[in-house]
Tab-separated table of C-alpha atoms and ligand atoms in Angstrom:
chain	number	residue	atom	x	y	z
N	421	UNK	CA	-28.038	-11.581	22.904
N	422	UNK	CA	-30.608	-11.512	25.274
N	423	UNK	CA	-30.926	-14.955	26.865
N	424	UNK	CA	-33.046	-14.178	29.625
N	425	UNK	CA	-37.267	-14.888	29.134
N	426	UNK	CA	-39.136	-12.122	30.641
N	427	UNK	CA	-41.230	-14.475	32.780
N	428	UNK	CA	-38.256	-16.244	34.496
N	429	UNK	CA	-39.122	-14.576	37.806
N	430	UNK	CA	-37.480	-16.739	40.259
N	431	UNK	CA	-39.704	-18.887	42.664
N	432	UNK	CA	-39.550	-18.750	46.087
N	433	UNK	CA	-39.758	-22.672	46.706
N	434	UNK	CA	-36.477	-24.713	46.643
N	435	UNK	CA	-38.252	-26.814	44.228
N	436	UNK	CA	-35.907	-25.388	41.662
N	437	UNK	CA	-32.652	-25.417	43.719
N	438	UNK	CA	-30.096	-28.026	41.802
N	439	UNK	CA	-31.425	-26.700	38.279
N	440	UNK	CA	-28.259	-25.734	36.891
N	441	UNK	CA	-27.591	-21.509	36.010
N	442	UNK	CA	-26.137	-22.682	32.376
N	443	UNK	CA	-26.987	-26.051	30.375
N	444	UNK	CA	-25.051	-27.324	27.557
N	445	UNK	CA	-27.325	-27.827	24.832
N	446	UNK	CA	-25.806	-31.226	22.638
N	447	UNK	CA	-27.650	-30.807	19.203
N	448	UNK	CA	-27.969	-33.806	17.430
N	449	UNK	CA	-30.401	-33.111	14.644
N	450	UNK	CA	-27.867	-33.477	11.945
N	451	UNK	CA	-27.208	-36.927	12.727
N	452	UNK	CA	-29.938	-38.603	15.093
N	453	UNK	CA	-32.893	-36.702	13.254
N	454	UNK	CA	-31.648	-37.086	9.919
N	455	UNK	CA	-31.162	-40.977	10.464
N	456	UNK	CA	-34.198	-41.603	10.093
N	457	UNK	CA	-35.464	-39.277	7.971
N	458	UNK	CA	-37.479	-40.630	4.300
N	459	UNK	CA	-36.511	-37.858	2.493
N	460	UNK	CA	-32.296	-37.583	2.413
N	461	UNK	CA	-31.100	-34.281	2.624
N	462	UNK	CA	-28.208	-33.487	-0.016
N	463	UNK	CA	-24.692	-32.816	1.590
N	464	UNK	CA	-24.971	-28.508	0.559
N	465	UNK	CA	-28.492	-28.387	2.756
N	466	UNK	CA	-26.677	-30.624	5.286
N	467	UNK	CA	-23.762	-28.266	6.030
N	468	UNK	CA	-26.567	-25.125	6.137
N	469	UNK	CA	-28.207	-26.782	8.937
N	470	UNK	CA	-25.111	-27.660	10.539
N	471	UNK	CA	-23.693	-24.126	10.115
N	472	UNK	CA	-27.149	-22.550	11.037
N	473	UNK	CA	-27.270	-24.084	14.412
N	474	UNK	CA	-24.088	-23.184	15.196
N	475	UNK	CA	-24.526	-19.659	14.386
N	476	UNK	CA	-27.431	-19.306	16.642
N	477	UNK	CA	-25.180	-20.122	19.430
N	478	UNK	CA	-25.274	-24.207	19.973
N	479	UNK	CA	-21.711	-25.139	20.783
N	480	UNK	CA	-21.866	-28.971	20.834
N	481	UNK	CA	-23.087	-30.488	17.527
N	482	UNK	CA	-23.364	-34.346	16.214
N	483	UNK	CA	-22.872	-33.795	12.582
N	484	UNK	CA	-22.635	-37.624	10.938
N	485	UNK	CA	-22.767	-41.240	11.789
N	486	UNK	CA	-19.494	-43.136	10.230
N	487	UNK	CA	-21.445	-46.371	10.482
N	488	UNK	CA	-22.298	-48.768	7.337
N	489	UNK	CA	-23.998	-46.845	4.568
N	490	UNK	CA	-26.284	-50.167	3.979
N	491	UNK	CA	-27.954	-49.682	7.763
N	492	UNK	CA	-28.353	-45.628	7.679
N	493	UNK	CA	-28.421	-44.651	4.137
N	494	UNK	CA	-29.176	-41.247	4.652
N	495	UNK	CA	-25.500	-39.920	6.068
N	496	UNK	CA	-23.946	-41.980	3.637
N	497	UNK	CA	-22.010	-38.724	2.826
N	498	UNK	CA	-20.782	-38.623	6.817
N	499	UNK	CA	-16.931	-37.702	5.028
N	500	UNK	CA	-18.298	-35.151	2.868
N	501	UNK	CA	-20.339	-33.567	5.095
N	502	UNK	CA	-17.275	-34.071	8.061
N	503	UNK	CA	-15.028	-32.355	5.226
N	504	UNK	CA	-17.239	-29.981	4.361
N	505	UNK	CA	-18.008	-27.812	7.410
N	506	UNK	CA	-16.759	-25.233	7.943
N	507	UNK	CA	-15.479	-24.910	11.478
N	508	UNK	CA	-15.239	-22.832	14.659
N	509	UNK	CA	-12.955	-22.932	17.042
N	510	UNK	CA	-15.109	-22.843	20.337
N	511	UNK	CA	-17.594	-25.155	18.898
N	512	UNK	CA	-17.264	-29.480	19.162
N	513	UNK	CA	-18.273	-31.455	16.394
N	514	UNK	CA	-18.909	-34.769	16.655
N	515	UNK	CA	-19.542	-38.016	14.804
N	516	UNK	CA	-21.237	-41.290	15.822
N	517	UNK	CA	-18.850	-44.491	15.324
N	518	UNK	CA	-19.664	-48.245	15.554
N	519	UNK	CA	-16.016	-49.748	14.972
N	520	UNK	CA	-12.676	-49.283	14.340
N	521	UNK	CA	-13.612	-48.859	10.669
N	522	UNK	CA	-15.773	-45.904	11.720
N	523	UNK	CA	-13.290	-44.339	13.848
N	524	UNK	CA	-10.446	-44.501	10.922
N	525	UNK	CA	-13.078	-42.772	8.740
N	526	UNK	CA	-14.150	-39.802	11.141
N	527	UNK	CA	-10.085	-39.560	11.510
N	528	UNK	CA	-9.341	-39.198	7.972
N	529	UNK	CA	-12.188	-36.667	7.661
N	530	UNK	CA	-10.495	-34.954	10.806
N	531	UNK	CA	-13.273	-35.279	13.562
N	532	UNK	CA	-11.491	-34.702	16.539
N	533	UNK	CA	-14.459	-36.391	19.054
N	534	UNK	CA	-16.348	-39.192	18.015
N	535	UNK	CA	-19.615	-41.048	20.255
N	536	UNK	CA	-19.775	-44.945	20.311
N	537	UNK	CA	-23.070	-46.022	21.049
N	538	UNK	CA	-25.009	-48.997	22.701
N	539	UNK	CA	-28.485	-50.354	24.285
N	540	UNK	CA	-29.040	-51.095	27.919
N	541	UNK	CA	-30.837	-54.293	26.330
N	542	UNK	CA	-29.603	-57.369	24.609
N	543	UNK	CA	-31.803	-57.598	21.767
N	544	UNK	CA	-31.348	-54.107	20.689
N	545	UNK	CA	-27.764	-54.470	20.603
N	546	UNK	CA	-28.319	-57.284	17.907
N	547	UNK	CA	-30.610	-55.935	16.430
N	548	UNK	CA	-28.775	-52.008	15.867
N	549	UNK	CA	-25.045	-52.953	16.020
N	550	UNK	CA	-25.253	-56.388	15.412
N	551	UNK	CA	-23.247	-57.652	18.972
N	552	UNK	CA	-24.307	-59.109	21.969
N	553	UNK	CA	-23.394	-56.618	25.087
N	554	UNK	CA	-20.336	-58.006	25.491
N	555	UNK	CA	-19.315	-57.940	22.170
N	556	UNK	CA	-19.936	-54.118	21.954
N	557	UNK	CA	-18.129	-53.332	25.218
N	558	UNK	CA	-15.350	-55.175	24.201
N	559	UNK	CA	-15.313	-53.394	20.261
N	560	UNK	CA	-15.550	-50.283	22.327
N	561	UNK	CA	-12.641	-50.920	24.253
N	562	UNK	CA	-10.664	-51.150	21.296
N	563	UNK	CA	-11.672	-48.296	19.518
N	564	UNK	CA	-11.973	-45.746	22.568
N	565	UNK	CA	-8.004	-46.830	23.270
N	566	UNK	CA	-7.498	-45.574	19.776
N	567	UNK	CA	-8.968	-42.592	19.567
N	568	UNK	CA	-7.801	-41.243	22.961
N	569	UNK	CA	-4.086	-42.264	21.845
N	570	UNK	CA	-4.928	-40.336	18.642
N	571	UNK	CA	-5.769	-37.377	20.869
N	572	UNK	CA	-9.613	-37.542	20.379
N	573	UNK	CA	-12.463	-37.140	22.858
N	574	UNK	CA	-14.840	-39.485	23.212
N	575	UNK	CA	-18.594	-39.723	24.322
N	576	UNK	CA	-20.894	-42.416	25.167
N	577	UNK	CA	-24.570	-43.262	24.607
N	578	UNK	CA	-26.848	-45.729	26.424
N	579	UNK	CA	-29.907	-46.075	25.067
N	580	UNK	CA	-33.384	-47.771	25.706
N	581	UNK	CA	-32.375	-46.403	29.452
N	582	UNK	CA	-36.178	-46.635	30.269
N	583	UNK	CA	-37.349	-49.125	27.994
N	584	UNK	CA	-36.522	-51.021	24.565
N	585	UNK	CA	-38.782	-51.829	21.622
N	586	UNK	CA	-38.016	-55.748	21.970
N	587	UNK	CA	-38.178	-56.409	25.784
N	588	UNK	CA	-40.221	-53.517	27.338
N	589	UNK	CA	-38.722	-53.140	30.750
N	590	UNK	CA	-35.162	-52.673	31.284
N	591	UNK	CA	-33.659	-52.970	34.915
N	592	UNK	CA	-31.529	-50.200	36.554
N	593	UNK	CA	-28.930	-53.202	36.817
N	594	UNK	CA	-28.491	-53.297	33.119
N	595	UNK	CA	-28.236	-49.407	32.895
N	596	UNK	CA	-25.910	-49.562	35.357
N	597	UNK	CA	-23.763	-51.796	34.136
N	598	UNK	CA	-23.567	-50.692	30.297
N	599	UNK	CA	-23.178	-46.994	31.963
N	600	UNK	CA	-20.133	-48.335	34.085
N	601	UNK	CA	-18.512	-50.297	31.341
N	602	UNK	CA	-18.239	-47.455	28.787
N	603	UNK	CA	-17.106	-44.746	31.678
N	604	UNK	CA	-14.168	-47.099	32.739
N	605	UNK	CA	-13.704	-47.601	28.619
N	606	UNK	CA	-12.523	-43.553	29.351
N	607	UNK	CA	-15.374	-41.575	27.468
N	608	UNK	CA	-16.035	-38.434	29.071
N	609	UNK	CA	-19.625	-38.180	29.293
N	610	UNK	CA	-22.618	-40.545	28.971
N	611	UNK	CA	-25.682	-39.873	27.383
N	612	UNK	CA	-28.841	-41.402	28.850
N	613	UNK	CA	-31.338	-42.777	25.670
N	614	UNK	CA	-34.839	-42.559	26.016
N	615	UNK	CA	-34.732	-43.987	22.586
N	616	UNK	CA	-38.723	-45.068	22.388
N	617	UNK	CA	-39.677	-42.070	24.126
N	618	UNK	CA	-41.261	-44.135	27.384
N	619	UNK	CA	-39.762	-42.417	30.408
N	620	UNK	CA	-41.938	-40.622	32.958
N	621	UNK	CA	-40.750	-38.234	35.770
N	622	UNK	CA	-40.342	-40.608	38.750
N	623	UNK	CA	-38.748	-43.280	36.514
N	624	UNK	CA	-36.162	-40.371	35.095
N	625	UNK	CA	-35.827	-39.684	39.234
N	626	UNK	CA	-34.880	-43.384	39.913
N	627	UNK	CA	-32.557	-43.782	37.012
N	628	UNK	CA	-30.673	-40.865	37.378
N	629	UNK	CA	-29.759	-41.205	41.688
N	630	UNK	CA	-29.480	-44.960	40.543
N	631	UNK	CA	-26.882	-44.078	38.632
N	632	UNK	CA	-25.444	-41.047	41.012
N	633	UNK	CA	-25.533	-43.171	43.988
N	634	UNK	CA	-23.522	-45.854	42.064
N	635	UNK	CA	-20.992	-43.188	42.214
N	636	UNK	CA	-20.965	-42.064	38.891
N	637	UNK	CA	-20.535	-37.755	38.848
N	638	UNK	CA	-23.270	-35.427	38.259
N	639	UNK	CA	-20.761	-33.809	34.920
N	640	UNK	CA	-20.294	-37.085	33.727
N	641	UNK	CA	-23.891	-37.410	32.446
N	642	UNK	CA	-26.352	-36.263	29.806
N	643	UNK	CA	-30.001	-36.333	29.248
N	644	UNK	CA	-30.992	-37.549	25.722
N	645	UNK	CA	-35.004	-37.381	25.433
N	646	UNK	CA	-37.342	-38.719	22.920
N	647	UNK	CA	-41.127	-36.874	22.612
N	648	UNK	CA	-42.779	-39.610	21.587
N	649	UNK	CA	-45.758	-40.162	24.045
N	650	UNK	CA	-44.932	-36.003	24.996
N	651	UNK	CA	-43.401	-36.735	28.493
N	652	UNK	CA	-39.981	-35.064	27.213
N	653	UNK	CA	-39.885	-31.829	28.741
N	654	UNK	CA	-41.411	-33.223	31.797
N	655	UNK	CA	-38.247	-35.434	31.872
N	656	UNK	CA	-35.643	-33.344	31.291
N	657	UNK	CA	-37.532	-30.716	33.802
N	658	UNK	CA	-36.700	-33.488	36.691
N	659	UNK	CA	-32.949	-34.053	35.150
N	660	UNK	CA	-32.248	-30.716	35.848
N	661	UNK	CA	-33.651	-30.540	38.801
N	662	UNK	CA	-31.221	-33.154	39.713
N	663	UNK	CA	-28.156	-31.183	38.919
N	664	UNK	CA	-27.708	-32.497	35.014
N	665	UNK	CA	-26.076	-29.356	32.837
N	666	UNK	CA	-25.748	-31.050	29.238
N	667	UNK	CA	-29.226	-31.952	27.469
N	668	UNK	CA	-29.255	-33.264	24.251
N	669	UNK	CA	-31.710	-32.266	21.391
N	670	UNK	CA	-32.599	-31.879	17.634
N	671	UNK	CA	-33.282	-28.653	15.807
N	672	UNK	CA	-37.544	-29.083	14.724
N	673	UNK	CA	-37.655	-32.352	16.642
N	674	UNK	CA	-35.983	-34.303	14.390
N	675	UNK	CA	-35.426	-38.167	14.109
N	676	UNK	CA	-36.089	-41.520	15.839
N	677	UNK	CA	-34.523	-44.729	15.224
N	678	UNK	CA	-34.160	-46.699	12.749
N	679	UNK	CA	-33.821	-49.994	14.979
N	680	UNK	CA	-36.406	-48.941	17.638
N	681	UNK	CA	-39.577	-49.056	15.528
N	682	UNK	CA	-42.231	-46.810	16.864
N	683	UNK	CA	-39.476	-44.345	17.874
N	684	UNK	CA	-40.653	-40.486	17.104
N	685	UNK	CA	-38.690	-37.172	17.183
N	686	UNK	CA	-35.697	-36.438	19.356
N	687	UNK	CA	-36.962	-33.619	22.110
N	688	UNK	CA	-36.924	-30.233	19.801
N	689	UNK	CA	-33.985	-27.956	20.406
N	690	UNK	CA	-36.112	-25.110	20.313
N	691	UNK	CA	-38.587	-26.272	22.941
N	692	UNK	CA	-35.669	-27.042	25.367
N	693	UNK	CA	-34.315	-23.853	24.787
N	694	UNK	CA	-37.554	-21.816	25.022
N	695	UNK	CA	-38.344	-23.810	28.326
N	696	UNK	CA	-34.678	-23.086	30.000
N	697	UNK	CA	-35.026	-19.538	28.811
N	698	UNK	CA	-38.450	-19.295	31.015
N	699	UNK	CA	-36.738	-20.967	33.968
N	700	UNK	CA	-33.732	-18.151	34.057
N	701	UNK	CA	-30.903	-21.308	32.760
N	702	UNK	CA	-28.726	-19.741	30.159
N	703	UNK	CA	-28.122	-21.724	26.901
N	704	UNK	CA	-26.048	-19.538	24.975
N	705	UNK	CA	-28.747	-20.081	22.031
N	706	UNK	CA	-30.591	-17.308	20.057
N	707	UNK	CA	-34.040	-18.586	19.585
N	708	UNK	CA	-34.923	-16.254	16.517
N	709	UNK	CA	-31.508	-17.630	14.686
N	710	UNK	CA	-32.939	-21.113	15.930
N	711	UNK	CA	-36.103	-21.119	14.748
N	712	UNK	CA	-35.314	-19.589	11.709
N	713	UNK	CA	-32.919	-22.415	10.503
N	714	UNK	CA	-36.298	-24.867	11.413
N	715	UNK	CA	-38.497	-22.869	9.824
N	716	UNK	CA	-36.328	-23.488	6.465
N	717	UNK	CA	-35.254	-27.077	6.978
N	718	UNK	CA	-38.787	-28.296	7.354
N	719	UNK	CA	-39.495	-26.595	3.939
N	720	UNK	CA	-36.357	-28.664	2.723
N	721	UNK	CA	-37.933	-32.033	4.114
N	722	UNK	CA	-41.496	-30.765	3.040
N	723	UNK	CA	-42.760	-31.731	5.955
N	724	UNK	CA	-44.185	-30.009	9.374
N	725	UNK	CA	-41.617	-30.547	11.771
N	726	UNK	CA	-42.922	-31.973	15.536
N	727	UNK	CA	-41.380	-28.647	17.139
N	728	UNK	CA	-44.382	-27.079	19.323
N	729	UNK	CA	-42.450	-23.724	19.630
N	730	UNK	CA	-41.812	-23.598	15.598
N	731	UNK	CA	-45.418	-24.322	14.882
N	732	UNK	CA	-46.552	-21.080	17.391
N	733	UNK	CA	-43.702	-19.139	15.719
N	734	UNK	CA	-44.823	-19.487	12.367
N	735	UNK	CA	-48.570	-19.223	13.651
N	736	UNK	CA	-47.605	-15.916	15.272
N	737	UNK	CA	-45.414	-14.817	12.025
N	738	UNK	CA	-48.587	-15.490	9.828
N	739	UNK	CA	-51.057	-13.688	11.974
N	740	UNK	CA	-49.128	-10.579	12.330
N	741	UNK	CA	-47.715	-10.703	8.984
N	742	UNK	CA	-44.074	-11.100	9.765
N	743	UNK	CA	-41.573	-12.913	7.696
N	744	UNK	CA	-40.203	-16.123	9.902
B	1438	LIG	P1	-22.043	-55.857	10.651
B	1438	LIG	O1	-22.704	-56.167	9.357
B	1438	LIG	O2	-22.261	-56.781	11.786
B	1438	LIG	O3	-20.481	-55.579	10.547
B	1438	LIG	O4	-22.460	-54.384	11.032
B	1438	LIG	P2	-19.269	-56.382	10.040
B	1438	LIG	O5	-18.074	-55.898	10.778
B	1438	LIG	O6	-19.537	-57.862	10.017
B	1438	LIG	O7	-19.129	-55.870	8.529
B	1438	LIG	C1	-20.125	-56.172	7.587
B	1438	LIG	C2	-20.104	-55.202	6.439
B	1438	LIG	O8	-20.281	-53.873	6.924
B	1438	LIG	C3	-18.798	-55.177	5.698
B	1438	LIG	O9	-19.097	-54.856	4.345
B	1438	LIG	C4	-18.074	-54.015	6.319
B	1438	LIG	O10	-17.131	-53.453	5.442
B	1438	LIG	C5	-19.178	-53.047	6.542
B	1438	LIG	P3	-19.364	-55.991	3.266
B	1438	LIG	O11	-18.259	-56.976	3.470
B	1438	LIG	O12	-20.733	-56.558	3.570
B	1438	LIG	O13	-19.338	-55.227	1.960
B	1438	LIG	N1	-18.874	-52.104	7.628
B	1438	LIG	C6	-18.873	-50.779	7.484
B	1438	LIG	N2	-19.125	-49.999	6.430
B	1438	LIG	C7	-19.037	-48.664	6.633
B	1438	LIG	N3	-18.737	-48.107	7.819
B	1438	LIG	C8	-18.481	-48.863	8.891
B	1438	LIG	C9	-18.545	-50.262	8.739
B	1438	LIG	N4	-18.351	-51.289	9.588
B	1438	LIG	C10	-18.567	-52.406	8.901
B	1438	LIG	N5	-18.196	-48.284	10.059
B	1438	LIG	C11	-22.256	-52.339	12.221
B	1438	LIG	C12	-22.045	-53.828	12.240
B	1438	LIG	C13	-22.123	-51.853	13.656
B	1438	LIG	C14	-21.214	-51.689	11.319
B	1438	LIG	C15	-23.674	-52.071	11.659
B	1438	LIG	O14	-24.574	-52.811	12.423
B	1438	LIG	C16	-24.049	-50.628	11.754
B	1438	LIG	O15	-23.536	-49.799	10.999
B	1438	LIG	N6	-24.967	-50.285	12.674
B	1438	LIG	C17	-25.319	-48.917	12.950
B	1438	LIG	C18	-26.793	-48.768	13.071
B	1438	LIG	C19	-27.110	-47.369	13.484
B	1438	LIG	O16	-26.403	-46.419	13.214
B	1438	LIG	N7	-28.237	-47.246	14.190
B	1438	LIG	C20	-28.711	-46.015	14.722
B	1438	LIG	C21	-27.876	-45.553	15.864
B	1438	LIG	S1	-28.754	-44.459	16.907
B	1438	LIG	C22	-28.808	-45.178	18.424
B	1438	LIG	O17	-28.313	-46.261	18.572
B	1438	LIG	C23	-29.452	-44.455	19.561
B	1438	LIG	C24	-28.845	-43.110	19.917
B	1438	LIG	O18	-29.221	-42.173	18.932
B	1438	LIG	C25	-29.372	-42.636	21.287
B	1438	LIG	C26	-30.873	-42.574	21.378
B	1438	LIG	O19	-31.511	-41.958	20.511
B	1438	LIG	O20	-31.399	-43.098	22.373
B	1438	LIG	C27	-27.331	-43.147	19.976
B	1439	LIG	MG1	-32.128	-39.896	19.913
């Protein structure tokens, strides 16, 4: 596979220095894009997309939520569809979990890494998991003890990193200490939620050697970017350039969230990995195999999916008369 973009000439400015030679590409389509999706995808069309991803090279994959069916109907089939897939052995699949009740069911349905999840802000917490900030740090405790003595791995989210839905602004002091309180819990990476899609470069800057000089490491940290005022790629652009390797994103630009209303697509999978491609940053990700599993789930959802490089693939595939 030919991971290399023809234009990713190397520039002569260290403006590019820290970006990383290889990123790890998270995909989270199958569970943070099809949260929120109005049309619910049946369990055989989930496991296709799941399987389809993987096959064009992704290695880390969120595949289900085990959270309560009555807040995110549409992965009410999380065990079926953890059941169901059909797994490889150099790939991680994981599942997001609120509680302990979560964690027994991604067990059971033998996920082997499982994400717990929580807001920088107060309100959101209440408002998406139902706890104060304390009260989810000290759920998490109890379930991240668990699954580590059950011989999982565990990641972390933060989210509304650069702002939340319910009280705008959210100080690097909050960040900082939701970020620190789920590290010490023992996940092994936090990802960083621009879950209303706010962030601009310099704030992305701030946050991230906010959190670096606060002593947390470069590999401990993820980028998770939402496009909805188009500033992702200009975020994740100044991530790298800080040193971060993992970036999270959903195949077609899946998703929001259900709890942070205004909240548009994740950043699309296939725009990261066309814009890494360009820069010379291997991915491991076939873009044709990509693109093609997008081209077919948005004609599942029958909808136009917010992917810019899917809609100038299909726009080139019509005008030269080529299949997708
Ligand atoms: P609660 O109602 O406060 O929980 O919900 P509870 O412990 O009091 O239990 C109440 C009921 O829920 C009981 O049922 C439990 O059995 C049931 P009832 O007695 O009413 O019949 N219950 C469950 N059912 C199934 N699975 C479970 C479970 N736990 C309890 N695991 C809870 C608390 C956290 C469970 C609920 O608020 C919840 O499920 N919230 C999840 C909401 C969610 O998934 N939001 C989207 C997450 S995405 C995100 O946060 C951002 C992120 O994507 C990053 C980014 O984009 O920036 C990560
Ligand atoms: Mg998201």
């Amino acid at each position: 596979m030919n991971d290399q973009h023809p234009s990713s000439a190397r520039a002569t400015t260290d403006l590019f220095e820290a970006v990383p030679a290889e990123v790890s590409i998270y995909e989270v389509g199958p569970r943070d894009g099809l949260q929120n999706e109005k049309a619910i995808l049946p369990t055989d069309r989930k496991l296709e997309l799941i399987e389809g991803v993987v096959d064009a090279g992704v290695r880390r994959i969120e595949i289900t939520s085990f959270v309560d069916p009555k807040w995110i109907p549409a992965l009410a089939d999380h065990t079926e569809v953890a059941r169901g897939v059909h797994r490889k052995a150099d790939v991680a699949y994981s599942a997001l979990v609120p509680n302990m009740r979560g964690l027994d069911g991604a067990s059971r349905a033998g996920m082997q890494e499982v994400a717990v999840f929580m807001a920088a802000s107060e309100t959101h917490n209440r408002k998406n998991i139902n706890r104060s900030t304390e009260e989810a740090l000290s759920t998490y405790r109890v379930v991240v003890d668990e699954a580590l003595a059950r011989g999982m791995r565990v990641r972390g989210y933060v989210s509304c990193v650069y702002g939340c839905p319910y009280e705008g602004t959210v100080a690097l002091d909050a960040v900082l200490r939701v970020a620190h309180g789920l590290l010490e819990l023992g996940i092994y990476e936090l990802s960083l939620g621009d879950t209303i899609g706010v962030g601009t470069p310099r704030q992305i800057e701030y946050v991230l050697r906010g959190l670096l000089r606060s002593g947390i490491a470069l590999d401990r940290l993820a980028v998770h970017f939402h496009d909805t005022r188009g500033t992702a790629l200009a975020n994740i652009t100044v991530a790298l350039q800080l040193g971060i390797r993992t970036v999270d994103s959903a195949i077609g630009g899946l998703g929001g969230c259900p709890y942070a209303p205004g909240a548009s697509g994740n950043v699309a999978t296939e725009d990261v990995v066309y814009m890494l491609q360009g820069m010379g940053v291997r991915t491991g990700v076939d873009l044709d195999r990509l693109v093609a599993v997008s081209a077919k789930l948005s004609g599942y959802l029958g909808r136009e999916l917010p992917s810019k490089y899917l809609k100038a693939h299909l726009g080139h595939c019509a005008r030269i008369g080529r299949p997708v």
